[in-house]
């Protein structure tokens, strides 16, 4: 940290030199001094050896048992050297608040520590990094956000954190979870914006439209009537030929106006075949006429698809 090592060394030396000096105690009940002193000495020995992770929690216990300002200042120094800058700043501020409540005589005894605490506090205010986590605009609210495993609120507020690496876990209300890692350096401000990942559209899609073959119901009717005309012509032709065949039977079995039974039967069959043949040709003509009308009056493709323009006056 900028310019802090020398200052911290000076403050630590001051702590070690004055650790046995009795300090002013704020009013209020206190735990047995012997236990607080024992823990303070234990923590001080660990701090001298550079074992800050071991010393700082014990300093905190000593202060809780006997809340003296000297113990609070020493705790802040220990946390600073340990790299717990946010806690150190909090305890420097608490120490300065306590010193401000002392009488002039008692405050004078804290003058050296007070000067160091002010410098440390001001430096930490400038150098403690911050991290802001927010949901990007338009992101669906909800979900769970964690910072190093602890649930947090992604409201975009900058939060003071110790320098180091932080893992942001984002479990959105829809979509797959994601993880981002950010490294906070001294004096830096970082911001992370989270958004809901895009989700594949699993909604059922409408079936594809059938490909038009160009055969419309009208065209089918055209083909059907045309086919009927062809069949009717064929039927009429066959029946006409059969009717002509019956005429030869009539000629063979009739003499003048007299006919045998075979002649009468041939005459009756010939007349029936002739009538049916004529009817078939009539049907063929009508079907052919309808087919031609349907064919020549059917709209062409361009006419069927041409857009219409409506004009409103």
PDB file of C-alpha atoms in Angstrom:
ATOM      1  CA  UNK A   1       0.000   0.000   0.000  1.00  0.00           C
ATOM      2  CA  UNK A   2       1.341   3.426  -0.867  1.00  0.00           C
ATOM      3  CA  UNK A   3       3.495   4.919   1.920  1.00  0.00           C
ATOM      4  CA  UNK A   4       1.946   2.647   4.522  1.00  0.00           C
ATOM      5  CA  UNK A   5       4.704   0.142   5.374  1.00  0.00           C
ATOM      6  CA  UNK A   6       6.870   2.729   7.145  1.00  0.00           C
ATOM      7  CA  UNK A   7       3.895   4.186   8.955  1.00  0.00           C
ATOM      8  CA  UNK A   8       2.698   0.752  10.001  1.00  0.00           C
ATOM      9  CA  UNK A   9       6.143  -0.168  11.276  1.00  0.00           C
ATOM     10  CA  UNK A  10       6.211   3.018  13.366  1.00  0.00           C
ATOM     11  CA  UNK A  11       2.764   2.303  14.764  1.00  0.00           C
ATOM     12  CA  UNK A  12       3.660  -1.307  15.541  1.00  0.00           C
ATOM     13  CA  UNK A  13       6.813  -0.193  17.330  1.00  0.00           C
ATOM     14  CA  UNK A  14       4.711   2.212  19.354  1.00  0.00           C
ATOM     15  CA  UNK A  15       2.319  -0.601  20.277  1.00  0.00           C
ATOM     16  CA  UNK A  16       5.135  -2.875  21.389  1.00  0.00           C
ATOM     17  CA  UNK A  17       6.815  -0.120  23.385  1.00  0.00           C
ATOM     18  CA  UNK A  18       3.688   0.880  25.271  1.00  0.00           C
ATOM     19  CA  UNK A  19       1.901  -2.442  25.596  1.00  0.00           C
ATOM     20  CA  UNK A  20       2.390  -2.534  29.356  1.00  0.00           C
ATOM     21  CA  UNK A  21       1.135   1.003  29.975  1.00  0.00           C
ATOM     22  CA  UNK A  22      -2.247   1.210  31.654  1.00  0.00           C
ATOM     23  CA  UNK A  23      -4.773   2.995  29.432  1.00  0.00           C
ATOM     24  CA  UNK A  24      -7.864   4.956  30.240  1.00  0.00           C
ATOM     25  CA  UNK A  25     -11.000   2.837  30.370  1.00  0.00           C
ATOM     26  CA  UNK A  26     -14.426   4.084  29.323  1.00  0.00           C
ATOM     27  CA  UNK A  27     -17.130   3.866  31.939  1.00  0.00           C
ATOM     28  CA  UNK A  28     -19.000   0.595  32.221  1.00  0.00           C
ATOM     29  CA  UNK A  29     -18.511  -2.892  33.631  1.00  0.00           C
ATOM     30  CA  UNK A  30     -15.358  -4.768  32.685  1.00  0.00           C
ATOM     31  CA  UNK A  31     -14.420  -8.434  32.772  1.00  0.00           C
ATOM     32  CA  UNK A  32     -11.574  -9.585  35.027  1.00  0.00           C
ATOM     33  CA  UNK A  33      -8.442  -7.717  34.008  1.00  0.00           C
ATOM     34  CA  UNK A  34      -6.227 -10.727  34.439  1.00  0.00           C
ATOM     35  CA  UNK A  35      -7.951 -12.677  31.666  1.00  0.00           C
ATOM     36  CA  UNK A  36      -7.941  -9.666  29.349  1.00  0.00           C
ATOM     37  CA  UNK A  37      -4.253  -9.051  30.090  1.00  0.00           C
ATOM     38  CA  UNK A  38      -3.419 -12.692  29.503  1.00  0.00           C
ATOM     39  CA  UNK A  39      -5.067 -12.682  26.093  1.00  0.00           C
ATOM     40  CA  UNK A  40      -3.498  -9.338  25.212  1.00  0.00           C
ATOM     41  CA  UNK A  41      -0.003 -10.642  26.033  1.00  0.00           C
ATOM     42  CA  UNK A  42      -0.673 -13.835  24.088  1.00  0.00           C
ATOM     43  CA  UNK A  43      -1.778 -11.852  21.045  1.00  0.00           C
ATOM     44  CA  UNK A  44       1.147  -9.449  21.386  1.00  0.00           C
ATOM     45  CA  UNK A  45       3.656 -12.300  21.270  1.00  0.00           C
ATOM     46  CA  UNK A  46       1.989 -13.684  18.124  1.00  0.00           C
ATOM     47  CA  UNK A  47       2.014 -10.213  16.559  1.00  0.00           C
ATOM     48  CA  UNK A  48       5.745  -9.802  17.296  1.00  0.00           C
ATOM     49  CA  UNK A  49       6.317 -13.061  15.429  1.00  0.00           C
ATOM     50  CA  UNK A  50       4.262 -11.834  12.463  1.00  0.00           C
ATOM     51  CA  UNK A  51       1.434 -14.331  13.060  1.00  0.00           C
ATOM     52  CA  UNK A  52      -1.328 -11.790  12.483  1.00  0.00           C
ATOM     53  CA  UNK A  53      -4.025 -14.328  11.635  1.00  0.00           C
ATOM     54  CA  UNK A  54      -3.457 -15.819  15.085  1.00  0.00           C
ATOM     55  CA  UNK A  55      -2.969 -12.557  16.964  1.00  0.00           C
ATOM     56  CA  UNK A  56      -5.887 -10.425  15.718  1.00  0.00           C
ATOM     57  CA  UNK A  57      -8.776 -12.636  16.922  1.00  0.00           C
ATOM     58  CA  UNK A  58      -7.162 -12.843  20.376  1.00  0.00           C
ATOM     59  CA  UNK A  59      -6.746  -9.046  20.507  1.00  0.00           C
ATOM     60  CA  UNK A  60     -10.476  -8.825  19.728  1.00  0.00           C
ATOM     61  CA  UNK A  61     -11.259 -11.183  22.624  1.00  0.00           C
ATOM     62  CA  UNK A  62      -9.078  -9.133  24.964  1.00  0.00           C
ATOM     63  CA  UNK A  63     -10.862  -5.935  23.959  1.00  0.00           C
ATOM     64  CA  UNK A  64     -14.276  -7.519  24.491  1.00  0.00           C
ATOM     65  CA  UNK A  65     -13.248  -8.588  27.992  1.00  0.00           C
ATOM     66  CA  UNK A  66     -11.752  -5.208  28.885  1.00  0.00           C
ATOM     67  CA  UNK A  67     -12.550  -2.488  26.281  1.00  0.00           C
ATOM     68  CA  UNK A  68      -9.523  -0.239  26.652  1.00  0.00           C
ATOM     69  CA  UNK A  69      -8.628   2.178  23.860  1.00  0.00           C
ATOM     70  CA  UNK A  70      -5.048   0.920  23.699  1.00  0.00           C
ATOM     71  CA  UNK A  71      -6.322  -2.602  22.977  1.00  0.00           C
ATOM     72  CA  UNK A  72      -8.629  -1.234  20.256  1.00  0.00           C
ATOM     73  CA  UNK A  73      -5.762   0.674  18.619  1.00  0.00           C
ATOM     74  CA  UNK A  74      -3.547  -2.422  18.755  1.00  0.00           C
ATOM     75  CA  UNK A  75      -6.332  -4.521  17.220  1.00  0.00           C
ATOM     76  CA  UNK A  76      -6.612  -2.041  14.329  1.00  0.00           C
ATOM     77  CA  UNK A  77      -2.846  -2.191  13.753  1.00  0.00           C
ATOM     78  CA  UNK A  78      -2.896  -5.981  13.791  1.00  0.00           C
ATOM     79  CA  UNK A  79      -5.728  -6.109  11.263  1.00  0.00           C
ATOM     80  CA  UNK A  80      -3.960  -3.618   9.037  1.00  0.00           C
ATOM     81  CA  UNK A  81      -0.798  -5.728   8.946  1.00  0.00           C
ATOM     82  CA  UNK A  82      -2.925  -8.836   8.375  1.00  0.00           C
ATOM     83  CA  UNK A  83      -4.472  -7.215   5.273  1.00  0.00           C
ATOM     84  CA  UNK A  84      -7.961  -6.854   6.766  1.00  0.00           C
ATOM     85  CA  UNK A  85      -8.175  -3.223   5.736  1.00  0.00           C
ATOM     86  CA  UNK A  86     -11.933  -2.785   6.102  1.00  0.00           C
ATOM     87  CA  UNK A  87     -11.883  -4.038   9.696  1.00  0.00           C
ATOM     88  CA  UNK A  88      -8.783  -1.971  10.438  1.00  0.00           C
ATOM     89  CA  UNK A  89     -10.479   1.192   9.185  1.00  0.00           C
ATOM     90  CA  UNK A  90     -13.572   0.435  11.286  1.00  0.00           C
ATOM     91  CA  UNK A  91     -11.477   0.033  14.434  1.00  0.00           C
ATOM     92  CA  UNK A  92      -9.322   3.111  13.758  1.00  0.00           C
ATOM     93  CA  UNK A  93     -12.531   5.142  13.465  1.00  0.00           C
ATOM     94  CA  UNK A  94     -13.901   3.590  16.666  1.00  0.00           C
ATOM     95  CA  UNK A  95     -10.623   4.342  18.436  1.00  0.00           C
ATOM     96  CA  UNK A  96     -10.670   7.996  17.325  1.00  0.00           C
ATOM     97  CA  UNK A  97     -14.297   8.299  18.419  1.00  0.00           C
ATOM     98  CA  UNK A  98     -13.373   6.976  21.857  1.00  0.00           C
ATOM     99  CA  UNK A  99     -10.376   9.292  22.141  1.00  0.00           C
ATOM    100  CA  UNK A 100     -12.585  12.256  21.309  1.00  0.00           C
ATOM    101  CA  UNK A 101     -14.684  11.518  24.393  1.00  0.00           C
ATOM    102  CA  UNK A 102     -11.726  11.613  26.819  1.00  0.00           C
ATOM    103  CA  UNK A 103     -10.859  14.495  29.076  1.00  0.00           C
ATOM    104  CA  UNK A 104      -7.982  16.709  27.880  1.00  0.00           C
ATOM    105  CA  UNK A 105      -5.616  15.073  30.371  1.00  0.00           C
ATOM    106  CA  UNK A 106      -6.507  11.531  29.331  1.00  0.00           C
ATOM    107  CA  UNK A 107      -6.511  12.439  25.635  1.00  0.00           C
ATOM    108  CA  UNK A 108      -2.994  13.814  25.908  1.00  0.00           C
ATOM    109  CA  UNK A 109      -1.826  10.331  26.894  1.00  0.00           C
ATOM    110  CA  UNK A 110      -3.179   9.031  23.575  1.00  0.00           C
ATOM    111  CA  UNK A 111      -1.657  11.781  21.407  1.00  0.00           C
ATOM    112  CA  UNK A 112       0.935   9.593  19.645  1.00  0.00           C
ATOM    113  CA  UNK A 113      -1.578   6.842  18.868  1.00  0.00           C
ATOM    114  CA  UNK A 114      -4.188   9.402  17.826  1.00  0.00           C
ATOM    115  CA  UNK A 115      -1.889  10.959  15.219  1.00  0.00           C
ATOM    116  CA  UNK A 116      -1.098   7.556  13.743  1.00  0.00           C
ATOM    117  CA  UNK A 117      -4.758   6.500  13.773  1.00  0.00           C
ATOM    118  CA  UNK A 118      -5.754   9.650  11.856  1.00  0.00           C
ATOM    119  CA  UNK A 119      -3.104   9.011   9.197  1.00  0.00           C
ATOM    120  CA  UNK A 120      -4.061   5.335   8.898  1.00  0.00           C
ATOM    121  CA  UNK A 121      -7.764   6.122   8.661  1.00  0.00           C
ATOM    122  CA  UNK A 122      -7.288   8.760   5.948  1.00  0.00           C
ATOM    123  CA  UNK A 123      -5.015   6.485   3.937  1.00  0.00           C
ATOM    124  CA  UNK A 124      -7.438   3.577   4.150  1.00  0.00           C
ATOM    125  CA  UNK A 125     -10.362   5.765   3.078  1.00  0.00           C
ATOM    126  CA  UNK A 126      -8.417   6.464  -0.101  1.00  0.00           C
ATOM    127  CA  UNK A 127      -6.946   3.020  -0.710  1.00  0.00           C
ATOM    128  CA  UNK A 128      -9.632   0.490   0.221  1.00  0.00           C
ATOM    129  CA  UNK A 129     -11.061  -0.870  -3.066  1.00  0.00           C
ATOM    130  CA  UNK A 130     -14.782  -1.107  -3.742  1.00  0.00           C
ATOM    131  CA  UNK A 131     -16.939  -3.491  -5.738  1.00  0.00           C
ATOM    132  CA  UNK A 132     -20.434  -2.782  -7.080  1.00  0.00           C
ATOM    133  CA  UNK A 133     -22.655  -5.559  -8.433  1.00  0.00           C
ATOM    134  CA  UNK A 134     -25.837  -4.670 -10.297  1.00  0.00           C
ATOM    135  CA  UNK A 135     -28.393  -6.174 -12.657  1.00  0.00           C
ATOM    136  CA  UNK A 136     -28.075  -4.798 -16.166  1.00  0.00           C
ATOM    137  CA  UNK A 137     -31.003  -2.685 -17.323  1.00  0.00           C
ATOM    138  CA  UNK A 138     -33.760  -4.872 -18.698  1.00  0.00           C
ATOM    139  CA  UNK A 139     -32.624  -7.966 -16.803  1.00  0.00           C
ATOM    140  CA  UNK A 140     -35.441  -9.947 -15.223  1.00  0.00           C
ATOM    141  CA  UNK A 141     -35.381  -9.384 -11.446  1.00  0.00           C
ATOM    142  CA  UNK A 142     -35.023 -12.253  -9.038  1.00  0.00           C
ATOM    143  CA  UNK A 143     -32.439 -14.965  -8.800  1.00  0.00           C
ATOM    144  CA  UNK A 144     -29.589 -15.300  -6.308  1.00  0.00           C
ATOM    145  CA  UNK A 145     -26.243 -13.483  -6.283  1.00  0.00           C
ATOM    146  CA  UNK A 146     -23.359 -14.631  -4.081  1.00  0.00           C
ATOM    147  CA  UNK A 147     -19.979 -13.044  -3.409  1.00  0.00           C
ATOM    148  CA  UNK A 148     -17.448 -15.638  -2.276  1.00  0.00           C
ATOM    149  CA  UNK A 149     -20.327 -17.877  -1.240  1.00  0.00           C
ATOM    150  CA  UNK A 150     -22.279 -15.225   0.693  1.00  0.00           C
ATOM    151  CA  UNK A 151     -25.650 -14.047  -0.621  1.00  0.00           C
ATOM    152  CA  UNK A 152     -25.660 -10.350  -1.509  1.00  0.00           C
ATOM    153  CA  UNK A 153     -28.045  -7.781  -2.978  1.00  0.00           C
ATOM    154  CA  UNK A 154     -27.047  -6.644  -6.502  1.00  0.00           C
ATOM    155  CA  UNK A 155     -28.288  -3.063  -6.080  1.00  0.00           C
ATOM    156  CA  UNK A 156     -25.219  -1.389  -7.588  1.00  0.00           C
ATOM    157  CA  UNK A 157     -24.004   0.074  -4.272  1.00  0.00           C
ATOM    158  CA  UNK A 158     -20.166   0.166  -4.028  1.00  0.00           C
ATOM    159  CA  UNK A 159     -19.040  -2.026  -1.120  1.00  0.00           C
ATOM    160  CA  UNK A 160     -15.650  -1.640   0.562  1.00  0.00           C
ATOM    161  CA  UNK A 161     -13.678  -4.882   0.415  1.00  0.00           C
ATOM    162  CA  UNK A 162     -10.154  -5.993   1.167  1.00  0.00           C
ATOM    163  CA  UNK A 163      -7.826  -6.307  -1.835  1.00  0.00           C
ATOM    164  CA  UNK A 164      -7.934  -9.743  -3.404  1.00  0.00           C
ATOM    165  CA  UNK A 165      -9.928 -12.050  -5.637  1.00  0.00           C
ATOM    166  CA  UNK A 166     -13.710 -12.333  -5.457  1.00  0.00           C
ATOM    167  CA  UNK A 167     -16.015 -14.836  -7.139  1.00  0.00           C
ATOM    168  CA  UNK A 168     -19.490 -13.639  -8.105  1.00  0.00           C
ATOM    169  CA  UNK A 169     -22.024 -16.445  -8.591  1.00  0.00           C
ATOM    170  CA  UNK A 170     -25.202 -15.521 -10.455  1.00  0.00           C
ATOM    171  CA  UNK A 171     -28.196 -17.872 -10.490  1.00  0.00           C
ATOM    172  CA  UNK A 172     -30.820 -16.097 -12.638  1.00  0.00           C
ATOM    173  CA  UNK A 173     -34.559 -16.797 -12.414  1.00  0.00           C
ATOM    174  CA  UNK A 174     -34.324 -18.420 -15.853  1.00  0.00           C
ATOM    175  CA  UNK A 175     -31.354 -19.867 -17.665  1.00  0.00           C
ATOM    176  CA  UNK A 176     -28.112 -21.416 -16.487  1.00  0.00           C
ATOM    177  CA  UNK A 177     -26.011 -20.094 -13.563  1.00  0.00           C
ATOM    178  CA  UNK A 178     -22.803 -18.219 -14.323  1.00  0.00           C
ATOM    179  CA  UNK A 179     -19.643 -17.279 -12.431  1.00  0.00           C
ATOM    180  CA  UNK A 180     -17.376 -14.255 -12.756  1.00  0.00           C
ATOM    181  CA  UNK A 181     -14.099 -13.574 -10.987  1.00  0.00           C
ATOM    182  CA  UNK A 182     -12.769 -10.091 -10.251  1.00  0.00           C
ATOM    183  CA  UNK A 183      -9.495  -9.053  -8.618  1.00  0.00           C
ATOM    184  CA  UNK A 184      -9.633  -5.917  -6.477  1.00  0.00           C
ATOM    185  CA  UNK A 185      -6.440  -3.890  -6.343  1.00  0.00           C
ATOM    186  CA  UNK A 186      -5.632  -1.151  -3.847  1.00  0.00           C
ATOM    187  CA  UNK A 187      -7.486   2.069  -4.570  1.00  0.00           C
ATOM    188  CA  UNK A 188      -9.510   0.591  -7.436  1.00  0.00           C
ATOM    189  CA  UNK A 189     -13.256   0.593  -8.019  1.00  0.00           C
ATOM    190  CA  UNK A 190     -14.813  -2.282  -9.934  1.00  0.00           C
ATOM    191  CA  UNK A 191     -18.369  -2.765 -11.181  1.00  0.00           C
ATOM    192  CA  UNK A 192     -19.999  -5.951 -12.443  1.00  0.00           C
ATOM    193  CA  UNK A 193     -23.308  -5.988 -14.298  1.00  0.00           C
ATOM    194  CA  UNK A 194     -25.293  -9.200 -14.465  1.00  0.00           C
ATOM    195  CA  UNK A 195     -27.872 -10.121 -17.064  1.00  0.00           C
ATOM    196  CA  UNK A 196     -30.219 -13.004 -17.703  1.00  0.00           C
ATOM    197  CA  UNK A 197     -28.681 -15.361 -20.253  1.00  0.00           C
ATOM    198  CA  UNK A 198     -30.585 -15.969 -23.448  1.00  0.00           C
ATOM    199  CA  UNK A 199     -32.690 -19.105 -23.321  1.00  0.00           C
ATOM    200  CA  UNK A 200     -33.392 -21.268 -26.323  1.00  0.00           C
ATOM    201  CA  UNK A 201     -36.987 -20.959 -27.458  1.00  0.00           C
ATOM    202  CA  UNK A 202     -38.563 -24.300 -26.597  1.00  0.00           C
ATOM    203  CA  UNK A 203     -42.076 -23.228 -27.552  1.00  0.00           C
ATOM    204  CA  UNK A 204     -43.679 -25.491 -30.165  1.00  0.00           C
ATOM    205  CA  UNK A 205     -43.330 -24.055 -33.611  1.00  0.00           C
ATOM    206  CA  UNK A 206     -46.244 -24.054 -36.056  1.00  0.00           C
ATOM    207  CA  UNK A 207     -46.069 -26.731 -38.735  1.00  0.00           C
ATOM    208  CA  UNK A 208     -44.642 -25.566 -42.038  1.00  0.00           C
ATOM    209  CA  UNK A 209     -47.142 -24.331 -44.532  1.00  0.00           C
ATOM    210  CA  UNK A 210     -47.860 -26.865 -47.257  1.00  0.00           C
ATOM    211  CA  UNK A 211     -46.153 -26.115 -50.521  1.00  0.00           C
ATOM    212  CA  UNK A 212     -48.685 -25.038 -53.075  1.00  0.00           C
ATOM    213  CA  UNK A 213     -48.862 -27.325 -56.111  1.00  0.00           C
ATOM    214  CA  UNK A 214     -50.803 -24.773 -58.127  1.00  0.00           C
ATOM    215  CA  UNK A 215     -53.896 -27.058 -58.324  1.00  0.00           C
ATOM    216  CA  UNK A 216     -56.887 -25.180 -56.988  1.00  0.00           C
ATOM    217  CA  UNK A 217     -60.374 -26.580 -56.338  1.00  0.00           C
ATOM    218  CA  UNK A 218     -61.510 -24.769 -59.478  1.00  0.00           C
ATOM    219  CA  UNK A 219     -58.791 -26.480 -61.492  1.00  0.00           C
ATOM    220  CA  UNK A 220     -59.857 -29.854 -60.085  1.00  0.00           C
ATOM    221  CA  UNK A 221     -63.442 -29.149 -61.171  1.00  0.00           C
ATOM    222  CA  UNK A 222     -62.141 -28.238 -64.635  1.00  0.00           C
ATOM    223  CA  UNK A 223     -60.295 -31.528 -64.925  1.00  0.00           C
ATOM    224  CA  UNK A 224     -63.251 -33.497 -63.553  1.00  0.00           C
ATOM    225  CA  UNK A 225     -65.790 -32.049 -65.990  1.00  0.00           C
ATOM    226  CA  UNK A 226     -63.336 -32.446 -68.850  1.00  0.00           C
ATOM    227  CA  UNK A 227     -62.801 -36.072 -67.900  1.00  0.00           C
ATOM    228  CA  UNK A 228     -66.559 -36.612 -67.677  1.00  0.00           C
ATOM    229  CA  UNK A 229     -66.942 -35.198 -71.185  1.00  0.00           C
ATOM    230  CA  UNK A 230     -64.338 -37.618 -72.524  1.00  0.00           C
ATOM    231  CA  UNK A 231     -65.979 -40.595 -70.805  1.00  0.00           C
ATOM    232  CA  UNK A 232     -69.424 -39.534 -72.030  1.00  0.00           C
ATOM    233  CA  UNK A 233     -68.172 -39.231 -75.628  1.00  0.00           C
ATOM    234  CA  UNK A 234     -66.670 -42.691 -75.401  1.00  0.00           C
ATOM    235  CA  UNK A 235     -69.845 -44.113 -73.914  1.00  0.00           C
ATOM    236  CA  UNK A 236     -72.036 -42.447 -76.534  1.00  0.00           C
ATOM    237  CA  UNK A 237     -69.819 -43.717 -79.330  1.00  0.00           C
ATOM    238  CA  UNK A 238     -69.879 -47.317 -78.097  1.00  0.00           C
ATOM    239  CA  UNK A 239     -73.632 -47.254 -77.571  1.00  0.00           C
ATOM    240  CA  UNK A 240     -74.128 -45.728 -81.016  1.00  0.00           C
ATOM    241  CA  UNK A 241     -72.150 -48.551 -82.606  1.00  0.00           C
ATOM    242  CA  UNK A 242     -74.218 -51.105 -80.696  1.00  0.00           C
ATOM    243  CA  UNK A 243     -77.416 -49.380 -81.829  1.00  0.00           C
ATOM    244  CA  UNK A 244     -76.279 -49.646 -85.460  1.00  0.00           C
ATOM    245  CA  UNK A 245     -75.613 -53.347 -84.880  1.00  0.00           C
ATOM    246  CA  UNK A 246     -79.198 -53.827 -83.712  1.00  0.00           C
ATOM    247  CA  UNK A 247     -80.440 -52.241 -86.955  1.00  0.00           C
ATOM    248  CA  UNK A 248     -78.965 -55.112 -88.952  1.00  0.00           C
ATOM    249  CA  UNK A 249     -80.823 -57.572 -86.704  1.00  0.00           C
ATOM    250  CA  UNK A 250     -84.058 -55.663 -87.292  1.00  0.00           C
ATOM    251  CA  UNK A 251     -83.565 -55.766 -91.070  1.00  0.00           C
ATOM    252  CA  UNK A 252     -82.962 -59.517 -90.926  1.00  0.00           C
ATOM    253  CA  UNK A 253     -86.025 -60.335 -88.804  1.00  0.00           C
ATOM    254  CA  UNK A 254     -88.575 -57.867 -90.130  1.00  0.00           C
ATOM    255  CA  UNK A 255     -90.374 -57.851 -93.493  1.00  0.00           C
ATOM    256  CA  UNK A 256     -92.324 -54.738 -94.150  1.00  0.00           C
ATOM    257  CA  UNK A 257     -94.272 -53.983 -91.013  1.00  0.00           C
ATOM    258  CA  UNK A 258     -94.123 -57.528 -89.681  1.00  0.00           C
ATOM    259  CA  UNK A 259     -91.301 -58.612 -87.320  1.00  0.00           C
ATOM    260  CA  UNK A 260     -90.503 -61.800 -85.553  1.00  0.00           C
ATOM    261  CA  UNK A 261     -89.899 -61.809 -81.834  1.00  0.00           C
ATOM    262  CA  UNK A 262     -86.151 -61.489 -82.425  1.00  0.00           C
ATOM    263  CA  UNK A 263     -86.811 -58.534 -84.665  1.00  0.00           C
ATOM    264  CA  UNK A 264     -88.995 -56.873 -82.059  1.00  0.00           C
ATOM    265  CA  UNK A 265     -86.346 -57.425 -79.374  1.00  0.00           C
ATOM    266  CA  UNK A 266     -83.633 -56.013 -81.636  1.00  0.00           C
ATOM    267  CA  UNK A 267     -85.813 -53.019 -82.465  1.00  0.00           C
ATOM    268  CA  UNK A 268     -86.447 -52.282 -78.761  1.00  0.00           C
ATOM    269  CA  UNK A 269     -82.786 -52.680 -77.813  1.00  0.00           C
ATOM    270  CA  UNK A 270     -81.663 -50.515 -80.709  1.00  0.00           C
ATOM    271  CA  UNK A 271     -83.995 -47.701 -79.711  1.00  0.00           C
ATOM    272  CA  UNK A 272     -82.803 -47.869 -76.061  1.00  0.00           C
ATOM    273  CA  UNK A 273     -79.156 -47.859 -77.092  1.00  0.00           C
ATOM    274  CA  UNK A 274     -79.790 -44.944 -79.412  1.00  0.00           C
ATOM    275  CA  UNK A 275     -81.469 -42.894 -76.701  1.00  0.00           C
ATOM    276  CA  UNK A 276     -78.703 -43.628 -74.171  1.00  0.00           C
ATOM    277  CA  UNK A 277     -76.032 -42.862 -76.770  1.00  0.00           C
ATOM    278  CA  UNK A 278     -77.700 -39.563 -77.549  1.00  0.00           C
ATOM    279  CA  UNK A 279     -77.932 -38.761 -73.815  1.00  0.00           C
ATOM    280  CA  UNK A 280     -74.240 -39.572 -73.383  1.00  0.00           C
ATOM    281  CA  UNK A 281     -73.335 -37.149 -76.161  1.00  0.00           C
ATOM    282  CA  UNK A 282     -75.537 -34.495 -74.548  1.00  0.00           C
ATOM    283  CA  UNK A 283     -73.782 -35.036 -71.200  1.00  0.00           C
ATOM    284  CA  UNK A 284     -70.417 -34.929 -72.968  1.00  0.00           C
ATOM    285  CA  UNK A 285     -71.286 -31.631 -74.591  1.00  0.00           C
ATOM    286  CA  UNK A 286     -72.490 -30.086 -71.329  1.00  0.00           C
ATOM    287  CA  UNK A 287     -69.450 -31.323 -69.381  1.00  0.00           C
ATOM    288  CA  UNK A 288     -67.103 -30.070 -72.085  1.00  0.00           C
ATOM    289  CA  UNK A 289     -68.793 -26.674 -72.042  1.00  0.00           C
ATOM    290  CA  UNK A 290     -68.507 -26.411 -68.249  1.00  0.00           C
ATOM    291  CA  UNK A 291     -64.860 -27.513 -68.346  1.00  0.00           C
ATOM    292  CA  UNK A 292     -64.005 -24.914 -70.972  1.00  0.00           C
ATOM    293  CA  UNK A 293     -65.810 -22.178 -69.051  1.00  0.00           C
ATOM    294  CA  UNK A 294     -63.962 -23.069 -65.840  1.00  0.00           C
ATOM    295  CA  UNK A 295     -60.628 -23.215 -67.643  1.00  0.00           C
ATOM    296  CA  UNK A 296     -60.879 -19.926 -69.507  1.00  0.00           C
ATOM    297  CA  UNK A 297     -62.412 -17.970 -66.624  1.00  0.00           C
ATOM    298  CA  UNK A 298     -59.958 -19.190 -63.946  1.00  0.00           C
ATOM    299  CA  UNK A 299     -57.778 -16.299 -62.572  1.00  0.00           C
ATOM    300  CA  UNK A 300     -54.116 -16.597 -63.426  1.00  0.00           C
ATOM    301  CA  UNK A 301     -51.521 -16.898 -60.593  1.00  0.00           C
ATOM    302  CA  UNK A 302     -50.488 -13.241 -60.818  1.00  0.00           C
ATOM    303  CA  UNK A 303     -54.112 -12.178 -60.504  1.00  0.00           C
ATOM    304  CA  UNK A 304     -54.651 -14.388 -57.438  1.00  0.00           C
ATOM    305  CA  UNK A 305     -51.634 -13.020 -55.558  1.00  0.00           C
ATOM    306  CA  UNK A 306     -51.794  -9.388 -56.635  1.00  0.00           C
ATOM    307  CA  UNK A 307     -52.365  -7.157 -53.596  1.00  0.00           C
ATOM    308  CA  UNK A 308     -55.340  -4.876 -53.521  1.00  0.00           C
ATOM    309  CA  UNK A 309     -55.102  -1.248 -52.560  1.00  0.00           C
ATOM    310  CA  UNK A 310     -57.892   0.273 -50.530  1.00  0.00           C
ATOM    311  CA  UNK A 311     -58.365   4.024 -50.755  1.00  0.00           C
ATOM    312  CA  UNK A 312     -60.251   5.761 -47.977  1.00  0.00           C
ATOM    313  CA  UNK A 313     -61.632   9.206 -48.778  1.00  0.00           C
TER     314      UNK A 313
END
